[in-house]
Tab-separated table of C-alpha atoms in Angstrom:
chain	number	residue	atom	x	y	z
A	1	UNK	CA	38.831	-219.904	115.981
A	2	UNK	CA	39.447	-216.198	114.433
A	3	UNK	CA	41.350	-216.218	111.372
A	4	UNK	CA	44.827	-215.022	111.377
A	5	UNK	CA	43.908	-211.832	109.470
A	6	UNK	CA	42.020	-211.591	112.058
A	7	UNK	CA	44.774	-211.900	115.071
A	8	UNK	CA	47.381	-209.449	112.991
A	9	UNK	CA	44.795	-206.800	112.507
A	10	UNK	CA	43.812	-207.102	116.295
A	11	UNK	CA	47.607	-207.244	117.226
A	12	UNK	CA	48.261	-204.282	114.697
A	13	UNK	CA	45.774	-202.280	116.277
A	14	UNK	CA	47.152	-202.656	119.802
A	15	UNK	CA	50.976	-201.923	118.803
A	16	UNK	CA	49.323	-198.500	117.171
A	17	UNK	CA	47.574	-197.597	120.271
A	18	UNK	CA	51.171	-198.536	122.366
A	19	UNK	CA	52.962	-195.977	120.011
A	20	UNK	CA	50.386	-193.278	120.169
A	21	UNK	CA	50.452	-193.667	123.931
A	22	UNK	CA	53.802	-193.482	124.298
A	23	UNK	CA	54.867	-190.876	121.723
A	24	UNK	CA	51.595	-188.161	121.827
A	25	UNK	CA	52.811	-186.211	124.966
A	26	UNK	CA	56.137	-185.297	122.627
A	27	UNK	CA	54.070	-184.529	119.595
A	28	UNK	CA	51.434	-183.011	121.014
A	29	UNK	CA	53.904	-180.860	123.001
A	30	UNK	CA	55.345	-179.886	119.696
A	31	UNK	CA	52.473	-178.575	118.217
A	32	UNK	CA	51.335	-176.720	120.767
A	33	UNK	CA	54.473	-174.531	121.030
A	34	UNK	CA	54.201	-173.898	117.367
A	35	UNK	CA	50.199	-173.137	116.539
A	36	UNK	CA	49.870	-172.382	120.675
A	37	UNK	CA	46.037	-172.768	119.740
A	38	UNK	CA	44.834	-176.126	121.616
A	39	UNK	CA	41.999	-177.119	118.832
A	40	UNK	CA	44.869	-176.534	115.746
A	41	UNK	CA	47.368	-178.237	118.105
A	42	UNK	CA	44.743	-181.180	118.605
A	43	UNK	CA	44.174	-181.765	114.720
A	44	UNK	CA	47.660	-181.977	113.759
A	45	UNK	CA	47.879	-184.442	116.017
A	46	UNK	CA	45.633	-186.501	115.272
A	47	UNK	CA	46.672	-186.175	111.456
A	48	UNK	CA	50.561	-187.160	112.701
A	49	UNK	CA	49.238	-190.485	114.262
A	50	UNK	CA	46.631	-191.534	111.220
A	51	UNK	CA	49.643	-190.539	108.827
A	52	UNK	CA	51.926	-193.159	111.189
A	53	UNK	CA	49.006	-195.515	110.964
A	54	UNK	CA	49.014	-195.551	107.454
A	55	UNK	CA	52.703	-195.536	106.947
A	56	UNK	CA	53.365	-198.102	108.973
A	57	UNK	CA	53.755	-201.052	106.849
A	58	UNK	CA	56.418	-198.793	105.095
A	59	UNK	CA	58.624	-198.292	107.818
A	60	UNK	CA	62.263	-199.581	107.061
A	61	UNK	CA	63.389	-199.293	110.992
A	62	UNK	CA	66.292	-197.087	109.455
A	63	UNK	CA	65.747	-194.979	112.466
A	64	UNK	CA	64.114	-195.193	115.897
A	65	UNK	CA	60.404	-194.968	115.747
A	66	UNK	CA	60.507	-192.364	117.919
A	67	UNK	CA	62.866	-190.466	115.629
A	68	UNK	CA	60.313	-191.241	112.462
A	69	UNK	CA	57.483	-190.332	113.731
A	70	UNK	CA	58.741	-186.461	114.703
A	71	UNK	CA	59.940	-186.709	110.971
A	72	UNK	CA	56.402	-187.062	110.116
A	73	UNK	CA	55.283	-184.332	113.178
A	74	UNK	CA	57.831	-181.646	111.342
A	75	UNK	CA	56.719	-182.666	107.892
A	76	UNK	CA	53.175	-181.733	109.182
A	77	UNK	CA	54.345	-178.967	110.902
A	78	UNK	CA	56.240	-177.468	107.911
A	79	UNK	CA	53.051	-178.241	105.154
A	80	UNK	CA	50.862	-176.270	108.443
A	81	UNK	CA	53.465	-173.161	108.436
A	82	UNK	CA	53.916	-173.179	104.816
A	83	UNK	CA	49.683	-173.154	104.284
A	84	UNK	CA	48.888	-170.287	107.242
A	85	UNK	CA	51.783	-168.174	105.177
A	86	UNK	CA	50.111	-169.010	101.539
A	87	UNK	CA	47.169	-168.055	103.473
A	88	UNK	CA	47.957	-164.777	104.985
A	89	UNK	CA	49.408	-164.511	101.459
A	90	UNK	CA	45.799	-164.567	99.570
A	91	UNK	CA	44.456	-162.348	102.342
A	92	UNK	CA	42.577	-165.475	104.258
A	93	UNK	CA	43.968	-164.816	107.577
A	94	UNK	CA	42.965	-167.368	110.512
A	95	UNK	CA	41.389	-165.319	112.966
A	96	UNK	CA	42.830	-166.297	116.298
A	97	UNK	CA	46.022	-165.152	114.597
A	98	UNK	CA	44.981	-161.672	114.022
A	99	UNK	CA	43.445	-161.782	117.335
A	100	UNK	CA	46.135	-163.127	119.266
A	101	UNK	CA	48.805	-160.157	117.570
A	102	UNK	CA	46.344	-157.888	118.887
A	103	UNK	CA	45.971	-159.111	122.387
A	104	UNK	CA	50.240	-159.425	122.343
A	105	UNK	CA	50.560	-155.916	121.535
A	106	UNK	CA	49.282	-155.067	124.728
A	107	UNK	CA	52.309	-156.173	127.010
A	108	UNK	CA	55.663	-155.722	124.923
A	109	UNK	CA	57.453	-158.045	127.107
A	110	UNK	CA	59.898	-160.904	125.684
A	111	UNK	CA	57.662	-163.712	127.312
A	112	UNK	CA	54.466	-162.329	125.013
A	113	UNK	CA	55.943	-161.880	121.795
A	114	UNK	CA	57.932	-164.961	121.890
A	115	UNK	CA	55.396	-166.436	119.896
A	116	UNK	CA	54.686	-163.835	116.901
A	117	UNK	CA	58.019	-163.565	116.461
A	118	UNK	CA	58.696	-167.219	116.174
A	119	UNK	CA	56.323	-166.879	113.869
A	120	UNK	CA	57.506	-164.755	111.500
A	121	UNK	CA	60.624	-167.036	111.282
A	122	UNK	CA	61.551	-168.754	107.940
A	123	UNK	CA	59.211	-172.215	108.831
A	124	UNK	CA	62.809	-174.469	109.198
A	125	UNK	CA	64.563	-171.905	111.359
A	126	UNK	CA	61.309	-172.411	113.774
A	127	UNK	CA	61.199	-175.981	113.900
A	128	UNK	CA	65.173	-175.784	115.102
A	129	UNK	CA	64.036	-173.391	117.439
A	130	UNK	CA	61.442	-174.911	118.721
A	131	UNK	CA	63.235	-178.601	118.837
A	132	UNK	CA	65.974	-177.164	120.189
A	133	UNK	CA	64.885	-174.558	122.987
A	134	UNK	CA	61.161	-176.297	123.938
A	135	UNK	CA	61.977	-179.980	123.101
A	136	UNK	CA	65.215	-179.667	124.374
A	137	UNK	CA	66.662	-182.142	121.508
A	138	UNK	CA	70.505	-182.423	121.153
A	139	UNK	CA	71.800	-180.771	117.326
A	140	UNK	CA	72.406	-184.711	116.534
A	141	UNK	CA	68.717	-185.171	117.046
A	142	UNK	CA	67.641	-182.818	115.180
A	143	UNK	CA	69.915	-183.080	112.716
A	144	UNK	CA	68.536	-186.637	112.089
A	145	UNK	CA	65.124	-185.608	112.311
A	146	UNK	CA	65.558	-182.565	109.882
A	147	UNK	CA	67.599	-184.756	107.432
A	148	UNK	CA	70.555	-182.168	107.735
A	149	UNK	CA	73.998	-182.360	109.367
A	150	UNK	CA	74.578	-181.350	112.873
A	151	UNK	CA	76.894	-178.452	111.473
A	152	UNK	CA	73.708	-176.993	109.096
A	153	UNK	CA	71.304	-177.382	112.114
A	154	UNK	CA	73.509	-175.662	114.467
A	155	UNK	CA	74.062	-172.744	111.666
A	156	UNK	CA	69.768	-172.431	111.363
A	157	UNK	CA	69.985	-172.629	114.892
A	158	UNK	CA	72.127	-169.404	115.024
A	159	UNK	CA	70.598	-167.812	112.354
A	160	UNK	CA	67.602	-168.138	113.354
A	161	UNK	CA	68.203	-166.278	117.071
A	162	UNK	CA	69.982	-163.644	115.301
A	163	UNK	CA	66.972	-163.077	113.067
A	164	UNK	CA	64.756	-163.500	116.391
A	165	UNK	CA	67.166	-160.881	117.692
A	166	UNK	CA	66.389	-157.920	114.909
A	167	UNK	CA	62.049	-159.269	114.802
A	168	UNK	CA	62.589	-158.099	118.607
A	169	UNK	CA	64.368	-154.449	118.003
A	170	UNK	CA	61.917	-153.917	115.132
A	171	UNK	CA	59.025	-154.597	117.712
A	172	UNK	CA	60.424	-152.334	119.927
A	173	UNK	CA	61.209	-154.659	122.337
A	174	UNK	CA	64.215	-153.445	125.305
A	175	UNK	CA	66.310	-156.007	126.520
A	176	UNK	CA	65.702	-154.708	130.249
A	177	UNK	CA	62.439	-156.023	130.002
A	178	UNK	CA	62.898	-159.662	128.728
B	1	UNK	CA	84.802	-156.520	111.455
B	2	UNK	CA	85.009	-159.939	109.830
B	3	UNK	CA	86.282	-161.850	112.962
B	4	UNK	CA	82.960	-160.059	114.917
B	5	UNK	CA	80.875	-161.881	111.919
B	6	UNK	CA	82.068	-165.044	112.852
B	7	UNK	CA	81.832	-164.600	116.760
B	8	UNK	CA	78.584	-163.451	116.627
B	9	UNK	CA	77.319	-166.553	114.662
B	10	UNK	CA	78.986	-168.784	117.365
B	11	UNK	CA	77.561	-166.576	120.832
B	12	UNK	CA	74.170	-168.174	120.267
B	13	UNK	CA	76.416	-171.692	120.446
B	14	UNK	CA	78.169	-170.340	123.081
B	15	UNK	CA	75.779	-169.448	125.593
B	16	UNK	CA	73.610	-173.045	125.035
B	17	UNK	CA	77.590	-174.888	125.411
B	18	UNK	CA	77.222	-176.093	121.922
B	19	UNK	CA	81.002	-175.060	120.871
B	20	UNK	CA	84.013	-177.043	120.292
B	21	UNK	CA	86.835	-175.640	123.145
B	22	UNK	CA	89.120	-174.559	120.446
B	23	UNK	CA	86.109	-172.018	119.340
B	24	UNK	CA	84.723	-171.340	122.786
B	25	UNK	CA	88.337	-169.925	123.632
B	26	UNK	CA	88.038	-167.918	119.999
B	27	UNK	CA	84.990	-166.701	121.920
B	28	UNK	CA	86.217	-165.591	125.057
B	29	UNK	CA	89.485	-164.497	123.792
B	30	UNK	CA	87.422	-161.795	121.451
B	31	UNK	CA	84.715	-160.869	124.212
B	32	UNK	CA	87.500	-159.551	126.819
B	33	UNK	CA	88.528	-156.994	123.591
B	34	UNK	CA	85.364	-155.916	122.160
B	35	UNK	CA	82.366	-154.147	123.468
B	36	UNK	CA	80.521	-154.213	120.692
B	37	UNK	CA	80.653	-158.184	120.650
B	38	UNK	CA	79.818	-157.749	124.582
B	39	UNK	CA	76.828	-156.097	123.938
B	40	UNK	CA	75.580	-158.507	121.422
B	41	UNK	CA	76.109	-161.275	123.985
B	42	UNK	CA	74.265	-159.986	126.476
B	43	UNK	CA	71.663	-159.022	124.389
B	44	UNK	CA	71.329	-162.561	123.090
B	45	UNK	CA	71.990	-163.971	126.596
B	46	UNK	CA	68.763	-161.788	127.692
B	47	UNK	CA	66.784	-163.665	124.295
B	48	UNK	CA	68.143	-166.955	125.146
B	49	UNK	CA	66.978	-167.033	128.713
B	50	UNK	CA	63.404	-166.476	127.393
B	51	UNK	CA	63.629	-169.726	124.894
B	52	UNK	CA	63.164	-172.051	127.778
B	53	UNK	CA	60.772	-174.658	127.932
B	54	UNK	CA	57.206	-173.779	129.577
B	55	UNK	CA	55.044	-176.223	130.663
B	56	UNK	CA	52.171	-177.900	128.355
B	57	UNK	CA	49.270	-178.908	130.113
B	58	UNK	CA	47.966	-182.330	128.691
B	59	UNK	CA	44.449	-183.618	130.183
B	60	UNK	CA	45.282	-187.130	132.020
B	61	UNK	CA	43.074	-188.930	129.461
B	62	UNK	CA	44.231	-187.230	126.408
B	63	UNK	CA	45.824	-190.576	125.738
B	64	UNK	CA	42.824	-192.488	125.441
B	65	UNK	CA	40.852	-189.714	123.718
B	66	UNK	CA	43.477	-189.599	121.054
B	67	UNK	CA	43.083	-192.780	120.173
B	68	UNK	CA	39.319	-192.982	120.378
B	69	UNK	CA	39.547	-189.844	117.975
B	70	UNK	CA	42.046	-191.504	115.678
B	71	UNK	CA	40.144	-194.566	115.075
B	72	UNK	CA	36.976	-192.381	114.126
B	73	UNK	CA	39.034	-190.327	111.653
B	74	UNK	CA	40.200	-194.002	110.082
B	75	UNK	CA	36.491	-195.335	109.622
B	76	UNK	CA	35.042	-191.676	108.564
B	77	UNK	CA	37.808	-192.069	105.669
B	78	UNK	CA	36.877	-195.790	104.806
B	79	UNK	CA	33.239	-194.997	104.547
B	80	UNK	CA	33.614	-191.648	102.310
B	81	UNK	CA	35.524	-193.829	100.047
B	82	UNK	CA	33.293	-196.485	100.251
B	83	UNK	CA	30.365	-194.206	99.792
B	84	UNK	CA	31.911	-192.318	96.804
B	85	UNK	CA	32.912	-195.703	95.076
B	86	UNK	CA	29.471	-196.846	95.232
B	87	UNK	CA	27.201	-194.183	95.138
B	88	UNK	CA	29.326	-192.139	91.988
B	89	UNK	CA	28.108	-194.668	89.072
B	90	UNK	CA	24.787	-194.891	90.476
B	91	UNK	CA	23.697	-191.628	90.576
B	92	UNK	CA	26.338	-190.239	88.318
B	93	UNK	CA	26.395	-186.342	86.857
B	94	UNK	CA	24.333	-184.945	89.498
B	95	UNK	CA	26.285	-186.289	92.398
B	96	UNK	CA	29.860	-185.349	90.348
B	97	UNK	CA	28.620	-181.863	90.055
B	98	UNK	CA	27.405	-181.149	93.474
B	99	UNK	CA	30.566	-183.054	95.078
B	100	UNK	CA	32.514	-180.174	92.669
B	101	UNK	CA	30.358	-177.442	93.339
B	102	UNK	CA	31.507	-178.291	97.670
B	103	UNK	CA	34.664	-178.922	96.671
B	104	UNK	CA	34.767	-175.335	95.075
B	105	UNK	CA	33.189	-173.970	97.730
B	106	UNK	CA	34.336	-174.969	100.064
B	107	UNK	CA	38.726	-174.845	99.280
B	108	UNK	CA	38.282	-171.669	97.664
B	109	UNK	CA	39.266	-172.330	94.731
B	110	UNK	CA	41.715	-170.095	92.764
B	111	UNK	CA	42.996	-171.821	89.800
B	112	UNK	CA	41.215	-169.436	87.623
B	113	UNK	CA	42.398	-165.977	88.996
B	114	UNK	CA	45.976	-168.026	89.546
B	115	UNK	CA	46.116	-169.088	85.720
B	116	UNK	CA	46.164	-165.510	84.707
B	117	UNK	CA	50.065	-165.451	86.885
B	118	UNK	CA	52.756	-167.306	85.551
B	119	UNK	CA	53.515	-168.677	89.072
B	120	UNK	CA	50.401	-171.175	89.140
B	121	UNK	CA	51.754	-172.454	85.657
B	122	UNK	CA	55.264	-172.826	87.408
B	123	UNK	CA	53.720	-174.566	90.351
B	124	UNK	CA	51.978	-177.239	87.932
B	125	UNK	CA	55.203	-177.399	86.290
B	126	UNK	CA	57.073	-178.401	89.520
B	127	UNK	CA	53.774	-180.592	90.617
B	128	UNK	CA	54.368	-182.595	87.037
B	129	UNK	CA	58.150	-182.581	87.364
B	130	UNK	CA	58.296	-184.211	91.297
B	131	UNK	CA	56.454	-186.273	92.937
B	132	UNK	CA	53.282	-184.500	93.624
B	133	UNK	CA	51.935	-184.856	89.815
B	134	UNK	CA	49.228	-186.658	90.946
B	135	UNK	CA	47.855	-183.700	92.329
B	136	UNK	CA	47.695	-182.206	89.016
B	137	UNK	CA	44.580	-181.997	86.391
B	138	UNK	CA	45.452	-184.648	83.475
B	139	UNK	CA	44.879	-182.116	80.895
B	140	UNK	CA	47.519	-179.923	82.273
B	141	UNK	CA	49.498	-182.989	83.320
B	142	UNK	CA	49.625	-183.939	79.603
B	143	UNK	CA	50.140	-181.227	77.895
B	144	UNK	CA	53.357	-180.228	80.197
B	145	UNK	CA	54.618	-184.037	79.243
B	146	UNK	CA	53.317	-183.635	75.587
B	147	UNK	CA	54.334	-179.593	74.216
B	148	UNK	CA	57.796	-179.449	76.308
B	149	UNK	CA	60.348	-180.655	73.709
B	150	UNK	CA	58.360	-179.211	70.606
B	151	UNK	CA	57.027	-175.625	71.964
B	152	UNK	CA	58.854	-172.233	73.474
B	153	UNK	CA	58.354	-171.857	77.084
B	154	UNK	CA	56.027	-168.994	75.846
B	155	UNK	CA	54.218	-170.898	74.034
B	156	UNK	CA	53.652	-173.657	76.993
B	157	UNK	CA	52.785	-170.880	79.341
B	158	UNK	CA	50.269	-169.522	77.344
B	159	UNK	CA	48.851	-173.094	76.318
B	160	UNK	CA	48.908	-174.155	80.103
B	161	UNK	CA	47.091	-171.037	80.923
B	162	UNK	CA	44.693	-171.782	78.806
B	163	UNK	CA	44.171	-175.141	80.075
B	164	UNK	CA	43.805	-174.478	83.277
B	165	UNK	CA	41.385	-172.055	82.885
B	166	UNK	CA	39.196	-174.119	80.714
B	167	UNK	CA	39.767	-177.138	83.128
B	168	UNK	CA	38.830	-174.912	86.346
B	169	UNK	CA	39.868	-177.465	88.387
B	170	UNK	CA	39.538	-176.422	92.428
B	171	UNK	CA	42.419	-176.079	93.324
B	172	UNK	CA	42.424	-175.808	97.290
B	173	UNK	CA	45.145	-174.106	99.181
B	174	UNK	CA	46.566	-177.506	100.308
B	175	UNK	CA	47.650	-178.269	96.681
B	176	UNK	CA	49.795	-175.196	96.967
B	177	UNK	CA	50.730	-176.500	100.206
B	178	UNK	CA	52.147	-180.010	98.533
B	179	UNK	CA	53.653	-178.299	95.049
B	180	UNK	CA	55.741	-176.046	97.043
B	181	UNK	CA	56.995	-178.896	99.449
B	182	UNK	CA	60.175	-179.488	97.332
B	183	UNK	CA	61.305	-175.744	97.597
B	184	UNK	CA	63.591	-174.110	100.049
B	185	UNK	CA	62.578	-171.447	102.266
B	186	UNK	CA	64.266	-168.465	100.317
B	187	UNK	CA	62.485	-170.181	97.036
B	188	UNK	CA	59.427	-170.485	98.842
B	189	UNK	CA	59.052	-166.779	100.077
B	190	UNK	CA	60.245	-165.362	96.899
B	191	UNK	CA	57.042	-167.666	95.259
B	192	UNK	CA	55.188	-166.131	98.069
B	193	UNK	CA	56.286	-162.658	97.018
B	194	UNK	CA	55.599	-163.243	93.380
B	195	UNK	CA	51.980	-163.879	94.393
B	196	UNK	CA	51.465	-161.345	96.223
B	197	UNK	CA	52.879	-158.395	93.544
B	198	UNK	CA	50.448	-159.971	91.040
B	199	UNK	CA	46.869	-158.089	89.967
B	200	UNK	CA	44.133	-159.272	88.345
């Protein structure tokens, strides 16, 4: 007869693999709208779920699980904008970055630059962006997930497409051709 | 000018439907009077229709893989611990100094060049002071806790400094990373800016 430690770990182990199935589209999705890279997209990830795996035994079910475990996504997310801009800061640039600029510069339509110019967003004002336009989460949601009010996430949310707005007319960017 | 301020920080609300009616009519009221405002709307109307969502393209097994890849991460972590726990007092200096040397290596390590700006000393500062002190080197961890009350902030600085330096403890980009987690953005980028205006 296994021993119980044995049963709960087993048990444990399943749950995880229930939540990762059910939540890694969304996260996954996430990522991949803010690194676009696949591989970079991949890892953080994978380093959402193992930092869900090892939180678990802390979570107070304050919130939906769904709703913690973006908290941990954008917390990722955040420490992965914040270290490509200390980065680019010490002059060790990733190089699909500088590549993809390059390749961007090509076609000045809207569609291409949407992503560099996200980019050069403050790293909060992106995540509302990208919650709000790709994810399509409600203000409330985000609010939540952001630990802000819906008011404050609806002002980022405005600043930030009015700063998106001047990153476009200083890339030279016509509105005719979004 | 003021009221074309305010409407222009609600269009973006507008145009998603995110307004209460009371400022959707402000809206509407002010966009029949004012070109300027007009323009700016359909201007952002153009950016807005852009921010849609695309489609992601997720392999029908990425699932499975995820979790196959997860697990492997978990044990890989378990057995460098395990390793390190056992194989650190029985081989001792040499495997301390080559386990340094990588870790120099291979995080780039900048706490010397760093030590010489004030802003490395801040970040240690804020490490010590939040919760990310156990990031920091206990050298510089105690003299932060030991010299504040009885030394000038000159004098800590330049203590710290030296500290640091004499420590040379590797101090990868990620520990920047954590000690900067606390700030806001504006404190973040002017940290950011700091750095960068700073020669050896």
């Amino acid at each position: 007869m296994p021993e119980q430690s044995t049963i709960q770990s087993v048990y444990d182990e399943r749950a995880f693999n229930i939540l990762v199935h059910e939540n890694h589209q969304r996260i996954y999705g996430l990522f991949r709208r803010m690194v676009g890279n696949q591989a970079e997209a991949d890892d953080l990830t994978q380093e959402t779920f193992i930092k869900v795996y090892q939180s678990l035994p802390k979570f107070r079910q304050e919130s939906s699980i769904q709703t913690w475990i973006y908290r941990i996504a954008i917390n990722k997310g955040l420490n992965h904008l914040r270290r490509m801009k200390i980065r680019q800061t010490l002059g060790l640039e990733y190089a699909d970055m500088a590549t993809e600029q390059s390749e961007s510069k090509n076609s000045k339509t809207g569609r291409n630059l949407l992503r560099p110019a996200i980019a050069k967003l403050p790293p909060r004002q992106q995540m509302v962006v990208i919650l709000r336009s790709f994810q399509e989460l409600s203000f409330k949601e985000i609010a939540v997930i952001l630990n802000m009010t819906e008011n404050a996430a609806k002002v980022n949310y405005s600043h930030a497409l009015k700063n998106l707005r001047q990153i476009f007319l200083k890339m030279g960017v016509s509105y005719e051709n979004l | 000018m003021k009221i074309c301020k305010q409407i222009e920080d609600w269009i973006p609300l507008y145009n998603s439907g995110d307004l209460e009616p009371a400022e959707k009519l402000q809206v509407e009221t002010h966009l029949a009077e004012c070109p300027v405002c007009r323009e700016f709307n359909r201007e952002m109307q153009s950016l807005q229709n852009i921010l849609k969502p695309d489609a992601i393209s997720i392999a029908p097994n990425y699932g499975a893989a995820l979790v196959v890849n997860i697990q492997n991460r978990l044990q890989s972590q378990k057995r460098r611990r395990k390793l390190m726990y056992y194989l650190v007092p029985s081989l001792g200096a040499a495997v301390i100094l080559v386990v340094l040397g990588l870790n120099i290596t291979g995080n780039h390590s900048l706490s010397r060049q760093w030590a010489k700006n004030g802003a490395v000393v801040d970040l240690y500062v804020e490490m010590t002071h939040s919760g990310y002190f156990s990031e920091t080197p206990e050298i510089v961890f105690d003299q932060i806790n030991a010299s504040e009350n009885e030394q000038t902030a000159d004098e800590i600085q330049q203590n710290l400094r030296e500290e640091i330096i004499a420590v040379d403890s590797p101090a990868p980009v990620d520990n920047y990373v954590v000690a900067t987690a606390h700030l806001n953005d504006q404190d973040f980028e002017s940290l950011l800016k700091k750095v960068e205006n700073f020669t050896l």
